[in-house]
C-alpha positions as MATLAB code, in Angstrom:
seq = 'XXXXXXXXXXXXXXXXXXXXXXXXXXXXXXXXXXXXXXXXXXXXXXXXXXXXXXXXXXXXXXXXXXXXXXXXXXXXXXXXXXXXXXXXXXXXXXXXXXXXXXXXXXXXXXXXXXXXXXXXXXXXXXXXXXXXXXXXXXXXXXXXXXXXXXXXXXXXXXXXXXXX';
ca = [
      98.198  167.935   41.341;
      98.779  165.623   44.279;
      95.716  166.985   46.101;
      93.626  166.623   42.914;
      94.671  163.034   42.342;
      93.894  162.305   46.001;
      90.412  163.706   45.523;
      89.969  161.647   42.387;
      91.130  158.561   44.274;
      88.595  159.238   47.055;
      85.802  159.693   44.463;
      86.809  156.460   42.738;
      86.743  154.649   46.129;
      83.306  156.101   46.886;
      81.955  155.136   43.468;
      83.384  151.559   44.008;
      81.796  151.219   47.437;
      78.500  152.721   46.207;
      78.601  150.239   43.334;
      79.235  147.300   45.608;
      76.313  148.134   47.889;
      74.235  149.099   44.884;
      75.053  145.915   43.057;
      73.998  143.842   46.014;
      70.867  145.996   46.237;
      70.083  145.298   42.583;
      70.317  141.581   43.285;
      68.006  141.988   46.288;
      65.665  144.119   44.240;
      65.445  141.714   41.274;
      65.296  138.639   43.539;
      62.430  139.928   45.618;
      60.693  141.236   42.423;
      60.784  137.773   40.775;
      59.923  135.944   43.977;
      56.821  138.132   44.573;
      55.801  137.789   40.889;
      56.098  134.005   41.072;
      54.565  133.582   44.508;
      51.631  135.998   44.252;
      49.107  137.277   41.751;
      50.204  140.925   42.263;
      50.459  143.131   39.206;
      53.967  143.693   37.915;
      54.410  147.274   39.206;
      53.056  146.454   42.681;
      55.521  143.508   42.930;
      58.226  145.934   41.809;
      57.333  148.583   44.382;
      57.584  145.926   47.160;
      60.985  144.806   45.888;
      62.179  148.424   45.667;
      61.161  149.118   49.295;
      63.060  145.983   50.464;
      66.120  147.120   48.482;
      65.869  150.666   49.916;
      66.117  149.262   53.466;
      68.993  146.986   52.413;
      70.785  149.832   50.712;
      70.483  152.267   53.640;
      72.236  149.842   55.936;
      75.000  149.264   53.340;
      75.469  152.969   52.537;
      75.458  154.087   56.176;
      77.747  151.460   57.535;
      79.986  150.766   54.566;
      80.012  153.385   51.732;
      79.522  156.489   53.845;
      80.589  155.276   57.284;
      83.060  158.127   57.608;
      80.453  160.823   56.908;
      78.623  163.072   59.349;
      76.513  161.025   61.743;
      75.348  163.863   63.990;
      71.997  164.425   62.403;
      70.622  160.903   61.843;
      66.946  161.986   61.714;
      67.712  164.482   58.960;
      69.797  161.877   57.158;
      67.116  159.249   57.276;
      64.372  161.691   56.203;
      66.371  162.855   53.220;
      67.360  159.238   52.366;
      63.681  158.290   52.305;
      62.710  161.341   50.322;
      65.342  160.718   47.606;
      64.711  156.953   47.713;
      60.994  157.548   47.059;
      61.872  159.765   44.055;
      64.195  156.997   42.883;
      61.362  154.463   43.406;
      59.092  156.614   41.157;
      61.721  156.838   38.511;
      62.519  153.118   38.585;
      58.934  151.997   38.626;
      57.847  154.709   36.187;
      60.034  153.068   33.555;
      58.494  149.647   34.284;
      54.972  151.126   34.316;
      55.493  152.804   30.994;
      56.895  149.653   29.379;
      54.155  147.403   30.812;
      51.044  149.564   30.517;
      52.150  152.046   27.821;
      53.694  149.557   25.388;
      52.264  146.225   26.596;
      55.655  144.729   27.227;
      54.595  142.336   29.961;
      56.518  139.107   29.619;
      58.739  138.028   32.474;
      61.871  138.790   30.449;
      60.597  142.208   29.359;
      59.575  143.091   32.892;
      63.055  142.199   34.175;
      64.766  144.126   31.430;
      62.708  147.350   32.106;
      62.967  146.821   35.870;
      66.778  146.718   35.435;
      66.759  149.724   33.116;
      64.638  151.686   35.668;
      67.070  150.739   38.459;
      69.996  152.037   36.318;
      68.365  155.405   35.632;
      67.263  155.824   39.243;
      70.754  154.871   40.445;
      72.276  157.899   38.709;
      69.822  160.163   40.541;
      70.397  158.339   43.852;
      74.167  158.540   43.727;
      74.074  162.298   43.122;
      71.400  162.971   45.778;
      72.841  160.674   48.468;
      76.334  162.105   48.168;
      75.200  165.736   47.853;
      72.424  165.855   50.415;
      72.091  162.730   52.616;
      75.578  161.525   53.560;
      77.307  164.847   53.787;
      81.059  164.941   54.068;
      82.536  166.210   57.302;
      84.365  169.571   57.003;
      88.070  169.120   56.430;
      90.001  169.682   59.716;
      92.987  171.920   59.298;
      95.797  170.713   61.544;
      98.430  173.194   62.621;
     101.957  172.777   61.338;
     104.291  172.071   64.225;
     106.166  175.201   65.356;
     104.156  177.696   63.270;
     100.744  179.329   63.373;
      99.959  178.036   59.867;
      97.783  175.037   59.084;
      98.728  172.161   56.741;
      96.446  173.643   54.089;
      98.156  177.080   54.433;
     101.564  175.417   54.268;
     100.635  173.508   51.035;
      99.339  176.737   49.489;
     102.523  178.619   50.454;
     104.708  175.898   48.882;
     102.889  176.246   45.534;
     103.203  180.031   45.323;
     106.718  181.177   44.163;
];
């Protein structure tokens, strides 16, 4: 049970860190989106794509150096390639929701655009969390340390203690 609760604690910590970086990324995304919409004549989805790309860059830095700083760093090119691949899929999900609301239903006011932009971010975030933790920022294998004075590892010793 102790090992299970430790794993649950680590997952909770990871979700909290992901949420902190993601929350800041949402603020960046919505801020850039509204700034581009107000400062330019770009269509709503184009402004959203620009904002999403800025947030992707912001989030990569936050995830790599805060949320997943303890994860495998040996294959950075692979990591960045997968991050970009899954981020682009998230971009399509996020902006697909906004596109459907804007051009499918004609919901184009500033308030409606922000609501559907936020909804799209939320749906895409679920996909991103799963894909980043599963494929991009891979956990390092657990090192099994030997127990002093025996040939067993700590994991072997824990298993032995549970078996009567």
